[in-house]
């Protein structure tokens, strides 16, 4: 099976080192040997904020089309086979040429939301893309997770692990598409676009009123993981769309009505701002701390063992973990 490339998500930029190597199990995220990308010049130490409060965050509005192609090409983790609006899709033809694929067109096989960092799976081979899509569909039907995310949450889930099941629908509200939970959906609701969703979660570390959480979606729906964590009263740090649905009275959290709660910038409390060394204006630009860390894939050829692809955390994500004292176990 050829024609497959894996990219580090462009919102958390890192560069490829020559070659691909196997790595041992990564504690805290349940990953085994696979292909792993290490960020160049990475460090575990917190860095001064200076003029860049979120190191490693790529600002797309500051890039030209050619620069974005260079970033994507440098972010290739592994490549099997031959080596208008500024979006990933708009630069795929040029990226294909840059990777030496000739007339072969790249297509997106697996990707997360636009604000999420991590892996993006591309293929230049229609047969490979079809096989991978069937693999993902079959895995979902069998309720076998193929993607593992890590998230920093504002708040700590009530249980250390569990599953979140809820029906969701997409509504256009005041010019914005928002995901709304649906209680006790009817057959008509499902016919009109309501979908049952399911995610597994596990708390990896806790500290400073926040948590490092491993998330594995078993279904596919826009903003599923963000909405699921809001329902746990623990919105993802940097979620400026759905976190407003969590209210607080006398230190107790509760859910506000999703239908009538408009999106607004997430406002961490003063103690959390101090921990993060951020001003309120900087916190308003806090990136979403949701990262596609691992993808499970079938063997590239018949008889080959399954593989796992790993992407390291963006530097701003790692810095947040240090500031909050969230250490992987």
PDB file of C-alpha atoms in Angstrom:
ATOM      1  CA  UNK A   1       0.000   0.000   0.000  1.00  0.00           C
ATOM      2  CA  UNK A   2       1.691   3.204  -1.093  1.00  0.00           C
ATOM      3  CA  UNK A   3       1.175   6.872  -1.681  1.00  0.00           C
ATOM      4  CA  UNK A   4       0.564   7.817   1.944  1.00  0.00           C
ATOM      5  CA  UNK A   5       1.968  10.817   3.804  1.00  0.00           C
ATOM      6  CA  UNK A   6       1.459  11.965   7.361  1.00  0.00           C
ATOM      7  CA  UNK A   7       1.810  15.612   8.327  1.00  0.00           C
ATOM      8  CA  UNK A   8       2.215  17.367  11.629  1.00  0.00           C
ATOM      9  CA  UNK A   9      -0.797  19.644  11.973  1.00  0.00           C
ATOM     10  CA  UNK A  10       0.135  23.133  10.796  1.00  0.00           C
ATOM     11  CA  UNK A  11      -1.245  24.916  13.871  1.00  0.00           C
ATOM     12  CA  UNK A  12       1.518  23.362  15.957  1.00  0.00           C
ATOM     13  CA  UNK A  13       4.593  23.481  13.777  1.00  0.00           C
ATOM     14  CA  UNK A  14       7.497  21.070  13.967  1.00  0.00           C
ATOM     15  CA  UNK A  15       9.994  19.819  11.429  1.00  0.00           C
ATOM     16  CA  UNK A  16      11.000  16.422  10.148  1.00  0.00           C
ATOM     17  CA  UNK A  17      14.286  14.848  11.068  1.00  0.00           C
ATOM     18  CA  UNK A  18      15.921  12.495   8.581  1.00  0.00           C
ATOM     19  CA  UNK A  19      14.640   8.948   8.759  1.00  0.00           C
ATOM     20  CA  UNK A  20      11.873   7.243  10.679  1.00  0.00           C
ATOM     21  CA  UNK A  21      12.435   5.195  13.796  1.00  0.00           C
ATOM     22  CA  UNK A  22      10.446   3.039  16.172  1.00  0.00           C
ATOM     23  CA  UNK A  23       9.862   4.296  19.702  1.00  0.00           C
ATOM     24  CA  UNK A  24       8.914   2.477  22.910  1.00  0.00           C
ATOM     25  CA  UNK A  25       5.569   2.827  24.584  1.00  0.00           C
ATOM     26  CA  UNK A  26       4.841   6.445  25.457  1.00  0.00           C
ATOM     27  CA  UNK A  27       3.685   6.582  29.092  1.00  0.00           C
ATOM     28  CA  UNK A  28       0.352   8.233  29.702  1.00  0.00           C
ATOM     29  CA  UNK A  29      -0.992   7.891  26.205  1.00  0.00           C
ATOM     30  CA  UNK A  30      -1.101   4.129  25.656  1.00  0.00           C
ATOM     31  CA  UNK A  31       0.996   4.221  22.506  1.00  0.00           C
ATOM     32  CA  UNK A  32       3.420   1.551  21.381  1.00  0.00           C
ATOM     33  CA  UNK A  33       6.121   1.396  18.737  1.00  0.00           C
ATOM     34  CA  UNK A  34       5.411   3.510  15.695  1.00  0.00           C
ATOM     35  CA  UNK A  35       6.643   6.443  13.660  1.00  0.00           C
ATOM     36  CA  UNK A  36       7.384   9.477  15.756  1.00  0.00           C
ATOM     37  CA  UNK A  37       8.346  13.037  14.943  1.00  0.00           C
ATOM     38  CA  UNK A  38      10.428  15.066  17.368  1.00  0.00           C
ATOM     39  CA  UNK A  39      10.379  18.874  17.216  1.00  0.00           C
ATOM     40  CA  UNK A  40      13.696  20.437  16.295  1.00  0.00           C
ATOM     41  CA  UNK A  41      15.231  22.335  19.167  1.00  0.00           C
ATOM     42  CA  UNK A  42      12.571  21.161  21.611  1.00  0.00           C
ATOM     43  CA  UNK A  43      13.010  21.722  25.307  1.00  0.00           C
ATOM     44  CA  UNK A  44      11.149  20.754  28.449  1.00  0.00           C
ATOM     45  CA  UNK A  45      11.917  24.043  30.162  1.00  0.00           C
ATOM     46  CA  UNK A  46       9.439  26.892  30.315  1.00  0.00           C
ATOM     47  CA  UNK A  47      10.518  29.861  28.254  1.00  0.00           C
ATOM     48  CA  UNK A  48       9.930  33.553  28.903  1.00  0.00           C
ATOM     49  CA  UNK A  49       6.800  34.837  27.239  1.00  0.00           C
ATOM     50  CA  UNK A  50       8.328  37.874  25.581  1.00  0.00           C
ATOM     51  CA  UNK A  51       6.344  38.868  22.514  1.00  0.00           C
ATOM     52  CA  UNK A  52       5.220  35.283  21.824  1.00  0.00           C
ATOM     53  CA  UNK A  53       2.945  33.974  24.590  1.00  0.00           C
ATOM     54  CA  UNK A  54       2.207  30.769  22.667  1.00  0.00           C
ATOM     55  CA  UNK A  55       5.486  29.406  21.250  1.00  0.00           C
ATOM     56  CA  UNK A  56       5.062  27.041  18.337  1.00  0.00           C
ATOM     57  CA  UNK A  57       1.678  28.463  17.307  1.00  0.00           C
ATOM     58  CA  UNK A  58       1.561  29.109  13.565  1.00  0.00           C
ATOM     59  CA  UNK A  59      -0.309  32.225  12.458  1.00  0.00           C
ATOM     60  CA  UNK A  60      -1.726  31.357   9.031  1.00  0.00           C
ATOM     61  CA  UNK A  61      -2.666  34.938   8.268  1.00  0.00           C
ATOM     62  CA  UNK A  62       1.054  35.812   8.253  1.00  0.00           C
ATOM     63  CA  UNK A  63       1.965  33.169   5.641  1.00  0.00           C
ATOM     64  CA  UNK A  64       1.984  33.223   1.877  1.00  0.00           C
ATOM     65  CA  UNK A  65       0.788  30.203  -0.092  1.00  0.00           C
ATOM     66  CA  UNK A  66       4.401  29.238  -0.845  1.00  0.00           C
ATOM     67  CA  UNK A  67       5.397  29.497   2.815  1.00  0.00           C
ATOM     68  CA  UNK A  68       2.491  27.280   3.860  1.00  0.00           C
ATOM     69  CA  UNK A  69       3.592  24.658   1.312  1.00  0.00           C
ATOM     70  CA  UNK A  70       7.111  24.777   2.792  1.00  0.00           C
ATOM     71  CA  UNK A  71       5.693  24.297   6.306  1.00  0.00           C
ATOM     72  CA  UNK A  72       3.575  21.331   5.231  1.00  0.00           C
ATOM     73  CA  UNK A  73       6.430  19.699   3.327  1.00  0.00           C
ATOM     74  CA  UNK A  74       8.738  20.095   6.340  1.00  0.00           C
ATOM     75  CA  UNK A  75       6.068  18.588   8.591  1.00  0.00           C
ATOM     76  CA  UNK A  76       5.883  15.237   6.793  1.00  0.00           C
ATOM     77  CA  UNK A  77       6.347  12.494   9.380  1.00  0.00           C
ATOM     78  CA  UNK A  78       6.373   9.533   7.023  1.00  0.00           C
ATOM     79  CA  UNK A  79       5.941   9.112   3.298  1.00  0.00           C
ATOM     80  CA  UNK A  80       5.166   5.846   1.540  1.00  0.00           C
ATOM     81  CA  UNK A  81       5.521   5.834  -2.218  1.00  0.00           C
ATOM     82  CA  UNK A  82       7.085   8.502  -4.459  1.00  0.00           C
ATOM     83  CA  UNK A  83       8.617  11.037  -2.707  1.00  0.00           C
ATOM     84  CA  UNK A  84      -7.891  31.642  -3.466  1.00  0.00           C
ATOM     85  CA  UNK A  85      -8.408  31.015   0.269  1.00  0.00           C
ATOM     86  CA  UNK A  86      -5.382  29.874   2.185  1.00  0.00           C
ATOM     87  CA  UNK A  87      -6.404  26.406   3.398  1.00  0.00           C
ATOM     88  CA  UNK A  88      -4.876  22.966   3.486  1.00  0.00           C
ATOM     89  CA  UNK A  89      -7.000  21.922   0.513  1.00  0.00           C
ATOM     90  CA  UNK A  90      -5.967  24.933  -1.550  1.00  0.00           C
ATOM     91  CA  UNK A  91      -2.252  24.085  -1.342  1.00  0.00           C
ATOM     92  CA  UNK A  92      -2.488  20.297  -1.839  1.00  0.00           C
ATOM     93  CA  UNK A  93      -1.666  20.458  -5.589  1.00  0.00           C
ATOM     94  CA  UNK A  94       1.463  22.511  -4.945  1.00  0.00           C
ATOM     95  CA  UNK A  95       2.426  20.331  -1.992  1.00  0.00           C
ATOM     96  CA  UNK A  96       2.100  17.275  -4.231  1.00  0.00           C
ATOM     97  CA  UNK A  97       4.530  18.821  -6.711  1.00  0.00           C
ATOM     98  CA  UNK A  98       6.881  19.829  -3.902  1.00  0.00           C
ATOM     99  CA  UNK A  99       6.978  16.229  -2.643  1.00  0.00           C
ATOM    100  CA  UNK A 100       7.856  14.968  -6.122  1.00  0.00           C
ATOM    101  CA  UNK A 101       4.566  13.157  -6.695  1.00  0.00           C
ATOM    102  CA  UNK A 102       4.146  14.409 -10.252  1.00  0.00           C
ATOM    103  CA  UNK A 103       0.529  14.291 -11.422  1.00  0.00           C
ATOM    104  CA  UNK A 104      -0.627  12.287  -8.391  1.00  0.00           C
ATOM    105  CA  UNK A 105      -3.175  14.274  -6.398  1.00  0.00           C
ATOM    106  CA  UNK A 106      -3.049  14.369  -2.627  1.00  0.00           C
ATOM    107  CA  UNK A 107      -6.284  13.888  -0.723  1.00  0.00           C
ATOM    108  CA  UNK A 108      -7.055  14.176   2.965  1.00  0.00           C
ATOM    109  CA  UNK A 109      -7.733  10.784   4.538  1.00  0.00           C
ATOM    110  CA  UNK A 110      -7.880  11.777   8.202  1.00  0.00           C
ATOM    111  CA  UNK A 111      -7.811  15.184   9.868  1.00  0.00           C
ATOM    112  CA  UNK A 112      -9.234  16.842  12.939  1.00  0.00           C
ATOM    113  CA  UNK A 113     -10.815  20.272  13.398  1.00  0.00           C
ATOM    114  CA  UNK A 114      -9.112  23.340  12.031  1.00  0.00           C
ATOM    115  CA  UNK A 115      -8.008  24.608  15.471  1.00  0.00           C
ATOM    116  CA  UNK A 116      -6.662  21.228  16.590  1.00  0.00           C
ATOM    117  CA  UNK A 117      -2.958  20.447  16.425  1.00  0.00           C
ATOM    118  CA  UNK A 118      -1.515  17.022  15.612  1.00  0.00           C
ATOM    119  CA  UNK A 119      -1.519  14.623  12.703  1.00  0.00           C
ATOM    120  CA  UNK A 120      -3.055  14.996   9.241  1.00  0.00           C
ATOM    121  CA  UNK A 121      -3.101  11.892   7.039  1.00  0.00           C
ATOM    122  CA  UNK A 122      -2.810  12.434   3.280  1.00  0.00           C
ATOM    123  CA  UNK A 123      -2.671   9.983   0.394  1.00  0.00           C
ATOM    124  CA  UNK A 124      -1.705  10.298  -3.264  1.00  0.00           C
ATOM    125  CA  UNK A 125      -3.002   6.812  -4.061  1.00  0.00           C
ATOM    126  CA  UNK A 126      -6.795   6.350  -4.485  1.00  0.00           C
ATOM    127  CA  UNK A 127      -6.551   2.643  -3.570  1.00  0.00           C
ATOM    128  CA  UNK A 128      -4.638   3.476  -0.381  1.00  0.00           C
ATOM    129  CA  UNK A 129      -7.088   6.213   0.565  1.00  0.00           C
ATOM    130  CA  UNK A 130     -10.032   3.869  -0.034  1.00  0.00           C
ATOM    131  CA  UNK A 131      -8.457   1.101   2.050  1.00  0.00           C
ATOM    132  CA  UNK A 132      -7.720   3.479   4.918  1.00  0.00           C
ATOM    133  CA  UNK A 133     -11.230   4.953   4.848  1.00  0.00           C
ATOM    134  CA  UNK A 134     -12.701   1.433   5.010  1.00  0.00           C
ATOM    135  CA  UNK A 135     -10.367   0.634   7.905  1.00  0.00           C
ATOM    136  CA  UNK A 136     -11.550   3.697   9.845  1.00  0.00           C
ATOM    137  CA  UNK A 137     -15.222   2.963   9.130  1.00  0.00           C
ATOM    138  CA  UNK A 138     -14.877  -0.688  10.151  1.00  0.00           C
ATOM    139  CA  UNK A 139     -13.024   0.323  13.331  1.00  0.00           C
ATOM    140  CA  UNK A 140     -15.781   2.750  14.299  1.00  0.00           C
ATOM    141  CA  UNK A 141     -18.465   0.125  13.750  1.00  0.00           C
ATOM    142  CA  UNK A 142     -16.499  -2.267  15.951  1.00  0.00           C
ATOM    143  CA  UNK A 143     -15.974   0.549  18.495  1.00  0.00           C
ATOM    144  CA  UNK A 144     -12.202   0.282  18.225  1.00  0.00           C
ATOM    145  CA  UNK A 145     -10.510   3.678  18.624  1.00  0.00           C
ATOM    146  CA  UNK A 146      -8.097   4.690  15.873  1.00  0.00           C
ATOM    147  CA  UNK A 147      -7.265   8.201  17.095  1.00  0.00           C
ATOM    148  CA  UNK A 148      -5.948   9.350  20.446  1.00  0.00           C
ATOM    149  CA  UNK A 149      -6.070  13.014  21.409  1.00  0.00           C
ATOM    150  CA  UNK A 150      -4.643  14.762  24.417  1.00  0.00           C
ATOM    151  CA  UNK A 151      -6.292  17.825  25.897  1.00  0.00           C
ATOM    152  CA  UNK A 152      -5.785  20.253  28.752  1.00  0.00           C
ATOM    153  CA  UNK A 153      -9.090  20.964  30.459  1.00  0.00           C
ATOM    154  CA  UNK A 154     -10.137  23.872  32.659  1.00  0.00           C
ATOM    155  CA  UNK A 155     -11.490  21.735  35.482  1.00  0.00           C
ATOM    156  CA  UNK A 156     -11.063  18.098  36.456  1.00  0.00           C
ATOM    157  CA  UNK A 157     -13.550  15.383  35.394  1.00  0.00           C
ATOM    158  CA  UNK A 158     -15.529  13.831  38.249  1.00  0.00           C
ATOM    159  CA  UNK A 159     -14.210  10.351  37.378  1.00  0.00           C
ATOM    160  CA  UNK A 160     -10.733   9.342  36.289  1.00  0.00           C
ATOM    161  CA  UNK A 161     -12.020   7.592  33.175  1.00  0.00           C
ATOM    162  CA  UNK A 162     -15.221   6.717  31.418  1.00  0.00           C
ATOM    163  CA  UNK A 163     -17.260   7.243  28.284  1.00  0.00           C
ATOM    164  CA  UNK A 164     -19.392  10.125  27.102  1.00  0.00           C
ATOM    165  CA  UNK A 165     -22.492   9.312  25.056  1.00  0.00           C
ATOM    166  CA  UNK A 166     -24.796  12.032  23.778  1.00  0.00           C
ATOM    167  CA  UNK A 167     -26.846  12.859  20.697  1.00  0.00           C
ATOM    168  CA  UNK A 168     -25.644  15.973  18.882  1.00  0.00           C
ATOM    169  CA  UNK A 169     -26.966  18.168  16.108  1.00  0.00           C
ATOM    170  CA  UNK A 170     -25.517  21.032  14.090  1.00  0.00           C
ATOM    171  CA  UNK A 171     -27.494  24.279  14.113  1.00  0.00           C
ATOM    172  CA  UNK A 172     -26.923  27.576  12.323  1.00  0.00           C
ATOM    173  CA  UNK A 173     -27.297  30.226  15.025  1.00  0.00           C
ATOM    174  CA  UNK A 174     -26.717  33.932  14.326  1.00  0.00           C
ATOM    175  CA  UNK A 175     -24.567  33.124  11.323  1.00  0.00           C
ATOM    176  CA  UNK A 176     -22.463  30.509  13.148  1.00  0.00           C
ATOM    177  CA  UNK A 177     -22.668  26.709  12.975  1.00  0.00           C
ATOM    178  CA  UNK A 178     -22.889  25.387  16.527  1.00  0.00           C
ATOM    179  CA  UNK A 179     -23.113  21.870  17.930  1.00  0.00           C
ATOM    180  CA  UNK A 180     -26.092  21.380  20.258  1.00  0.00           C
ATOM    181  CA  UNK A 181     -26.764  18.368  22.527  1.00  0.00           C
ATOM    182  CA  UNK A 182     -30.170  16.714  22.082  1.00  0.00           C
ATOM    183  CA  UNK A 183     -31.894  15.022  25.017  1.00  0.00           C
ATOM    184  CA  UNK A 184     -34.070  11.988  24.283  1.00  0.00           C
ATOM    185  CA  UNK A 185     -33.927  12.327  20.487  1.00  0.00           C
ATOM    186  CA  UNK A 186     -36.804  10.916  18.459  1.00  0.00           C
ATOM    187  CA  UNK A 187     -36.640   8.932  15.232  1.00  0.00           C
ATOM    188  CA  UNK A 188     -37.511  12.139  13.386  1.00  0.00           C
ATOM    189  CA  UNK A 189     -34.559  13.896  15.024  1.00  0.00           C
ATOM    190  CA  UNK A 190     -32.167  11.273  13.656  1.00  0.00           C
ATOM    191  CA  UNK A 191     -33.714  11.640  10.218  1.00  0.00           C
ATOM    192  CA  UNK A 192     -33.063  15.377  10.405  1.00  0.00           C
ATOM    193  CA  UNK A 193     -29.348  15.131  11.192  1.00  0.00           C
ATOM    194  CA  UNK A 194     -29.095  14.304  14.881  1.00  0.00           C
ATOM    195  CA  UNK A 195     -26.336  11.767  15.526  1.00  0.00           C
ATOM    196  CA  UNK A 196     -25.394   9.604  18.490  1.00  0.00           C
ATOM    197  CA  UNK A 197     -21.802  10.285  19.535  1.00  0.00           C
ATOM    198  CA  UNK A 198     -19.393   8.426  21.813  1.00  0.00           C
ATOM    199  CA  UNK A 199     -15.961   9.205  23.247  1.00  0.00           C
ATOM    200  CA  UNK A 200     -13.724   7.520  25.804  1.00  0.00           C
ATOM    201  CA  UNK A 201     -11.705   9.662  28.213  1.00  0.00           C
ATOM    202  CA  UNK A 202      -8.986   9.053  30.777  1.00  0.00           C
ATOM    203  CA  UNK A 203      -7.394  11.564  33.132  1.00  0.00           C
ATOM    204  CA  UNK A 204      -3.627  11.331  32.809  1.00  0.00           C
ATOM    205  CA  UNK A 205      -2.611  14.069  35.266  1.00  0.00           C
ATOM    206  CA  UNK A 206      -4.222  16.686  37.527  1.00  0.00           C
ATOM    207  CA  UNK A 207      -2.967  19.962  38.924  1.00  0.00           C
ATOM    208  CA  UNK A 208      -3.908  23.614  39.499  1.00  0.00           C
ATOM    209  CA  UNK A 209      -7.566  22.818  38.947  1.00  0.00           C
ATOM    210  CA  UNK A 210      -6.840  21.525  35.452  1.00  0.00           C
ATOM    211  CA  UNK A 211      -6.301  18.103  33.905  1.00  0.00           C
ATOM    212  CA  UNK A 212      -4.375  16.450  31.118  1.00  0.00           C
ATOM    213  CA  UNK A 213      -6.916  14.135  29.504  1.00  0.00           C
ATOM    214  CA  UNK A 214      -6.595  11.405  26.890  1.00  0.00           C
ATOM    215  CA  UNK A 215      -9.579  11.325  24.520  1.00  0.00           C
ATOM    216  CA  UNK A 216     -10.545   8.656  22.009  1.00  0.00           C
ATOM    217  CA  UNK A 217     -13.571   9.418  19.821  1.00  0.00           C
ATOM    218  CA  UNK A 218     -15.548   6.409  18.589  1.00  0.00           C
ATOM    219  CA  UNK A 219     -17.738   8.527  16.308  1.00  0.00           C
ATOM    220  CA  UNK A 220     -17.142  11.475  14.010  1.00  0.00           C
ATOM    221  CA  UNK A 221     -18.989  14.747  14.513  1.00  0.00           C
ATOM    222  CA  UNK A 222     -17.832  18.401  14.301  1.00  0.00           C
ATOM    223  CA  UNK A 223     -16.389  19.683  17.599  1.00  0.00           C
ATOM    224  CA  UNK A 224     -17.382  16.408  19.257  1.00  0.00           C
ATOM    225  CA  UNK A 225     -14.552  16.348  21.793  1.00  0.00           C
ATOM    226  CA  UNK A 226     -14.945  19.993  22.798  1.00  0.00           C
ATOM    227  CA  UNK A 227     -18.687  19.558  23.396  1.00  0.00           C
ATOM    228  CA  UNK A 228     -18.182  16.273  25.239  1.00  0.00           C
ATOM    229  CA  UNK A 229     -15.748  17.901  27.680  1.00  0.00           C
ATOM    230  CA  UNK A 230     -18.114  20.825  28.228  1.00  0.00           C
ATOM    231  CA  UNK A 231     -20.766  18.281  29.228  1.00  0.00           C
ATOM    232  CA  UNK A 232     -18.273  17.074  31.842  1.00  0.00           C
ATOM    233  CA  UNK A 233     -18.078  20.699  33.077  1.00  0.00           C
ATOM    234  CA  UNK A 234     -14.413  20.700  32.029  1.00  0.00           C
ATOM    235  CA  UNK A 235     -14.034  22.720  28.805  1.00  0.00           C
ATOM    236  CA  UNK A 236     -10.841  22.349  26.817  1.00  0.00           C
ATOM    237  CA  UNK A 237      -8.397  25.169  27.493  1.00  0.00           C
ATOM    238  CA  UNK A 238      -8.609  27.642  24.616  1.00  0.00           C
ATOM    239  CA  UNK A 239     -12.138  26.625  23.606  1.00  0.00           C
ATOM    240  CA  UNK A 240     -13.576  30.017  22.718  1.00  0.00           C
ATOM    241  CA  UNK A 241     -16.778  28.562  21.271  1.00  0.00           C
ATOM    242  CA  UNK A 242     -18.330  26.164  23.762  1.00  0.00           C
ATOM    243  CA  UNK A 243     -16.703  26.947  27.134  1.00  0.00           C
ATOM    244  CA  UNK A 244     -19.262  29.716  27.767  1.00  0.00           C
ATOM    245  CA  UNK A 245     -21.847  26.958  28.342  1.00  0.00           C
ATOM    246  CA  UNK A 246     -20.232  26.213  31.718  1.00  0.00           C
ATOM    247  CA  UNK A 247     -21.344  28.634  34.432  1.00  0.00           C
ATOM    248  CA  UNK A 248     -20.162  28.950  38.035  1.00  0.00           C
ATOM    249  CA  UNK A 249     -22.042  29.973  41.183  1.00  0.00           C
ATOM    250  CA  UNK A 250     -20.342  29.907  44.597  1.00  0.00           C
ATOM    251  CA  UNK A 251     -17.596  27.724  43.162  1.00  0.00           C
ATOM    252  CA  UNK A 252     -20.033  25.166  41.756  1.00  0.00           C
ATOM    253  CA  UNK A 253     -20.155  24.565  38.012  1.00  0.00           C
ATOM    254  CA  UNK A 254     -23.326  23.963  36.027  1.00  0.00           C
ATOM    255  CA  UNK A 255     -24.436  23.793  32.394  1.00  0.00           C
ATOM    256  CA  UNK A 256     -26.119  26.755  30.755  1.00  0.00           C
ATOM    257  CA  UNK A 257     -28.694  26.112  27.988  1.00  0.00           C
ATOM    258  CA  UNK A 258     -26.743  25.372  24.820  1.00  0.00           C
ATOM    259  CA  UNK A 259     -29.433  26.824  22.553  1.00  0.00           C
ATOM    260  CA  UNK A 260     -29.317  30.268  24.182  1.00  0.00           C
ATOM    261  CA  UNK A 261     -25.644  30.556  25.170  1.00  0.00           C
ATOM    262  CA  UNK A 262     -23.658  32.473  22.598  1.00  0.00           C
ATOM    263  CA  UNK A 263     -19.963  31.716  21.945  1.00  0.00           C
ATOM    264  CA  UNK A 264     -17.522  34.013  23.688  1.00  0.00           C
ATOM    265  CA  UNK A 265     -13.852  34.137  24.519  1.00  0.00           C
ATOM    266  CA  UNK A 266     -12.864  31.778  27.295  1.00  0.00           C
ATOM    267  CA  UNK A 267     -12.014  33.689  30.470  1.00  0.00           C
ATOM    268  CA  UNK A 268      -9.796  31.678  32.861  1.00  0.00           C
ATOM    269  CA  UNK A 269      -9.988  32.725  36.507  1.00  0.00           C
ATOM    270  CA  UNK A 270      -7.252  34.880  38.013  1.00  0.00           C
ATOM    271  CA  UNK A 271      -5.470  31.978  39.674  1.00  0.00           C
ATOM    272  CA  UNK A 272      -5.226  30.106  36.372  1.00  0.00           C
ATOM    273  CA  UNK A 273      -4.034  33.231  34.559  1.00  0.00           C
ATOM    274  CA  UNK A 274      -1.262  33.617  37.121  1.00  0.00           C
ATOM    275  CA  UNK A 275      -0.264  29.981  36.690  1.00  0.00           C
ATOM    276  CA  UNK A 276      -0.122  30.421  32.916  1.00  0.00           C
ATOM    277  CA  UNK A 277       1.697  33.771  33.224  1.00  0.00           C
ATOM    278  CA  UNK A 278      -0.839  35.353  30.869  1.00  0.00           C
ATOM    279  CA  UNK A 279      -2.621  38.675  30.824  1.00  0.00           C
ATOM    280  CA  UNK A 280      -6.380  38.702  30.142  1.00  0.00           C
ATOM    281  CA  UNK A 281      -5.745  40.006  26.626  1.00  0.00           C
ATOM    282  CA  UNK A 282      -3.280  37.185  25.964  1.00  0.00           C
ATOM    283  CA  UNK A 283      -5.733  34.644  27.370  1.00  0.00           C
ATOM    284  CA  UNK A 284      -8.275  35.835  24.797  1.00  0.00           C
ATOM    285  CA  UNK A 285      -5.886  34.487  22.138  1.00  0.00           C
ATOM    286  CA  UNK A 286      -5.197  31.206  23.940  1.00  0.00           C
ATOM    287  CA  UNK A 287      -5.017  28.402  21.326  1.00  0.00           C
ATOM    288  CA  UNK A 288      -7.174  25.313  21.663  1.00  0.00           C
ATOM    289  CA  UNK A 289      -5.259  22.734  23.717  1.00  0.00           C
ATOM    290  CA  UNK A 290      -6.511  19.700  21.823  1.00  0.00           C
ATOM    291  CA  UNK A 291      -3.901  17.626  20.010  1.00  0.00           C
ATOM    292  CA  UNK A 292      -4.233  14.565  17.747  1.00  0.00           C
ATOM    293  CA  UNK A 293      -1.355  12.647  19.256  1.00  0.00           C
ATOM    294  CA  UNK A 294      -1.676   9.166  17.754  1.00  0.00           C
ATOM    295  CA  UNK A 295      -3.242   7.436  14.758  1.00  0.00           C
ATOM    296  CA  UNK A 296      -3.630   3.668  14.524  1.00  0.00           C
ATOM    297  CA  UNK A 297      -3.205   2.351  10.965  1.00  0.00           C
ATOM    298  CA  UNK A 298      -3.192  -1.074   9.334  1.00  0.00           C
ATOM    299  CA  UNK A 299       0.028  -2.488   7.928  1.00  0.00           C
ATOM    300  CA  UNK A 300       1.170  -0.915   4.709  1.00  0.00           C
ATOM    301  CA  UNK A 301       1.168  -4.315   2.982  1.00  0.00           C
ATOM    302  CA  UNK A 302      -0.733  -7.569   3.526  1.00  0.00           C
ATOM    303  CA  UNK A 303       0.724  -9.443   6.465  1.00  0.00           C
ATOM    304  CA  UNK A 304       2.458  -6.414   7.963  1.00  0.00           C
ATOM    305  CA  UNK A 305       1.775  -5.531  11.576  1.00  0.00           C
ATOM    306  CA  UNK A 306      -0.431  -2.506  12.360  1.00  0.00           C
ATOM    307  CA  UNK A 307       1.413   0.735  12.949  1.00  0.00           C
ATOM    308  CA  UNK A 308       0.992   3.793  15.131  1.00  0.00           C
ATOM    309  CA  UNK A 309       1.959   7.306  14.122  1.00  0.00           C
ATOM    310  CA  UNK A 310       2.821   9.761  16.879  1.00  0.00           C
ATOM    311  CA  UNK A 311       3.072  13.555  16.835  1.00  0.00           C
ATOM    312  CA  UNK A 312       4.756  15.459  19.693  1.00  0.00           C
ATOM    313  CA  UNK A 313       2.987  18.251  21.498  1.00  0.00           C
ATOM    314  CA  UNK A 314       3.354  21.808  20.182  1.00  0.00           C
ATOM    315  CA  UNK A 315       5.694  23.875  22.330  1.00  0.00           C
ATOM    316  CA  UNK A 316       2.883  26.110  23.643  1.00  0.00           C
ATOM    317  CA  UNK A 317       1.032  22.967  24.795  1.00  0.00           C
ATOM    318  CA  UNK A 318       4.134  21.624  26.561  1.00  0.00           C
ATOM    319  CA  UNK A 319       4.684  24.993  28.206  1.00  0.00           C
ATOM    320  CA  UNK A 320       1.107  24.979  29.523  1.00  0.00           C
ATOM    321  CA  UNK A 321       1.669  21.529  31.050  1.00  0.00           C
ATOM    322  CA  UNK A 322       4.755  22.831  32.828  1.00  0.00           C
ATOM    323  CA  UNK A 323       3.028  25.941  34.107  1.00  0.00           C
ATOM    324  CA  UNK A 324       0.190  23.829  35.529  1.00  0.00           C
ATOM    325  CA  UNK A 325       2.409  21.072  36.894  1.00  0.00           C
ATOM    326  CA  UNK A 326       0.734  18.457  34.704  1.00  0.00           C
ATOM    327  CA  UNK A 327       3.283  15.692  34.283  1.00  0.00           C
ATOM    328  CA  UNK A 328       2.671  12.580  32.206  1.00  0.00           C
ATOM    329  CA  UNK A 329       2.746   9.478  34.360  1.00  0.00           C
TER     330      UNK A 329
END
